[in-house]
PDB file of C-alpha atoms in Angstrom:
ATOM      1  CA  UNK A 211      72.895 114.665 113.067  1.00 65.00           C
ATOM      2  CA  UNK A 212      76.297 115.891 111.942  1.00 72.00           C
ATOM      3  CA  UNK A 213      77.701 115.041 115.357  1.00 75.00           C
ATOM      4  CA  UNK A 214      76.332 111.495 115.023  1.00 73.00           C
ATOM      5  CA  UNK A 215      77.988 111.092 111.606  1.00 78.00           C
ATOM      6  CA  UNK A 216      81.293 112.244 113.078  1.00 84.00           C
ATOM      7  CA  UNK A 217      81.011 109.697 115.893  1.00 75.00           C
ATOM      8  CA  UNK A 218      80.137 106.930 113.439  1.00 83.00           C
ATOM      9  CA  UNK A 219      83.041 107.882 111.159  1.00 81.00           C
ATOM     10  CA  UNK A 220      85.394 107.926 114.124  1.00 87.00           C
ATOM     11  CA  UNK A 221      84.139 104.514 115.265  1.00 86.00           C
ATOM     12  CA  UNK A 222      84.461 103.114 111.741  1.00 84.00           C
ATOM     13  CA  UNK A 223      88.009 104.473 111.455  1.00 84.00           C
ATOM     14  CA  UNK A 224      88.908 102.942 114.821  1.00 88.00           C
ATOM     15  CA  UNK A 225      87.393  99.635 113.765  1.00 85.00           C
ATOM     16  CA  UNK A 226      89.464  99.655 110.531  1.00 87.00           C
ATOM     17  CA  UNK A 227      92.596 100.482 112.511  1.00 88.00           C
ATOM     18  CA  UNK A 228      91.958  97.567 114.899  1.00 86.00           C
ATOM     19  CA  UNK A 229      91.395  95.205 111.949  1.00 88.00           C
ATOM     20  CA  UNK A 230      94.603  96.415 110.297  1.00 87.00           C
ATOM     21  CA  UNK A 231      96.506  95.916 113.552  1.00 85.00           C
ATOM     22  CA  UNK A 232      95.114  92.393 113.861  1.00 88.00           C
ATOM     23  CA  UNK A 233      96.021  91.628 110.235  1.00 86.00           C
ATOM     24  CA  UNK A 234      99.504  92.994 110.814  1.00 88.00           C
ATOM     25  CA  UNK A 235      99.902  90.909 113.961  1.00 90.00           C
ATOM     26  CA  UNK A 236      98.674  87.787 112.173  1.00 90.00           C
ATOM     27  CA  UNK A 237     101.211  88.376 109.406  1.00 92.00           C
ATOM     28  CA  UNK A 238     103.991  88.974 111.927  1.00 92.00           C
ATOM     29  CA  UNK A 239     103.026  85.783 113.766  1.00 93.00           C
ATOM     30  CA  UNK A 240     103.076  83.832 110.494  1.00 94.00           C
ATOM     31  CA  UNK A 241     106.525  85.199 109.579  1.00 94.00           C
ATOM     32  CA  UNK A 242     107.813  84.348 113.060  1.00 95.00           C
ATOM     33  CA  UNK A 243     106.519  80.770 112.778  1.00 96.00           C
ATOM     34  CA  UNK A 244     107.910  80.439 109.244  1.00 97.00           C
ATOM     35  CA  UNK A 245     111.371  81.585 110.340  1.00 97.00           C
ATOM     36  CA  UNK A 246     111.393  79.113 113.229  1.00 97.00           C
ATOM     37  CA  UNK A 247     110.166  76.294 111.005  1.00 97.00           C
ATOM     38  CA  UNK A 248     112.980  77.027 108.536  1.00 98.00           C
ATOM     39  CA  UNK A 249     115.495  77.147 111.393  1.00 97.00           C
ATOM     40  CA  UNK A 250     114.313  73.759 112.708  1.00 98.00           C
ATOM     41  CA  UNK A 251     114.516  72.300 109.178  1.00 98.00           C
ATOM     42  CA  UNK A 252     118.105  73.560 108.769  1.00 98.00           C
ATOM     43  CA  UNK A 253     119.050  72.124 112.159  1.00 98.00           C
ATOM     44  CA  UNK A 254     117.494  68.779 111.263  1.00 98.00           C
ATOM     45  CA  UNK A 255     119.385  68.723 107.945  1.00 98.00           C
ATOM     46  CA  UNK A 256     122.650  69.561 109.708  1.00 98.00           C
ATOM     47  CA  UNK A 257     122.050  66.797 112.263  1.00 98.00           C
ATOM     48  CA  UNK A 258     121.284  64.326 109.473  1.00 98.00           C
ATOM     49  CA  UNK A 259     124.448  65.318 107.600  1.00 98.00           C
ATOM     50  CA  UNK A 260     126.499  64.847 110.776  1.00 98.00           C
ATOM     51  CA  UNK A 261     124.887  61.456 111.406  1.00 97.00           C
ATOM     52  CA  UNK A 262     125.653  60.354 107.825  1.00 97.00           C
ATOM     53  CA  UNK A 263     129.295  61.465 108.239  1.00 97.00           C
ATOM     54  CA  UNK A 264     129.563  59.458 111.440  1.00 97.00           C
ATOM     55  CA  UNK A 265     128.125  56.368 109.721  1.00 97.00           C
ATOM     56  CA  UNK A 266     130.654  56.682 106.874  1.00 96.00           C
ATOM     57  CA  UNK A 267     133.490  57.009 109.377  1.00 97.00           C
ATOM     58  CA  UNK A 268     132.307  53.889 111.219  1.00 97.00           C
ATOM     59  CA  UNK A 269     131.966  51.953 107.961  1.00 96.00           C
ATOM     60  CA  UNK A 270     135.469  53.023 106.892  1.00 96.00           C
ATOM     61  CA  UNK A 271     136.954  51.978 110.257  1.00 96.00           C
ATOM     62  CA  UNK A 272     135.117  48.653 110.050  1.00 94.00           C
ATOM     63  CA  UNK A 273     136.503  48.016 106.545  1.00 93.00           C
ATOM     64  CA  UNK A 274     140.014  48.891 107.696  1.00 93.00           C
ATOM     65  CA  UNK A 275     139.692  46.629 110.718  1.00 92.00           C
ATOM     66  CA  UNK A 276     138.417  43.732 108.602  1.00 89.00           C
ATOM     67  CA  UNK A 277     141.437  44.141 106.306  1.00 88.00           C
ATOM     68  CA  UNK A 278     143.752  44.117 109.324  1.00 88.00           C
ATOM     69  CA  UNK A 279     142.345  40.854 110.626  1.00 86.00           C
ATOM     70  CA  UNK A 280     142.187  39.287 107.182  1.00 78.00           C
ATOM     71  CA  UNK A 281     138.445  39.169 106.668  1.00 61.00           C
ATOM     72  CA  UNK A 282     137.597  39.410 102.992  1.00 56.00           C
ATOM     73  CA  UNK A 283     134.411  40.845 101.564  1.00 54.00           C
ATOM     74  CA  UNK A 284     131.551  41.600 103.877  1.00 55.00           C
ATOM     75  CA  UNK A 285     130.432  40.000 107.083  1.00 57.00           C
ATOM     76  CA  UNK A 286     128.291  36.887 106.782  1.00 59.00           C
ATOM     77  CA  UNK A 287     126.509  36.297 110.053  1.00 58.00           C
ATOM     78  CA  UNK A 288     124.345  33.201 110.248  1.00 59.00           C
ATOM     79  CA  UNK A 289     121.922  32.727 113.085  1.00 50.00           C
TER      80      UNK A 289
END
């Protein structure tokens, strides 16, 4: 009987260890995914900032060009 209790306790301890390992792996997986999600968000923000800078540069060049050719105000395109 005592030997059976020892086996059951050993099995229960092993089962708890496996569950803890699985919980630890799940947490590690979640952290990994979270870090990559944050990295992708930062990259997207940086790309957006760069795109907005490029748009401002284009707008500034367009304004300067319109002044050079004597176009006042904005463009009025009629179709």
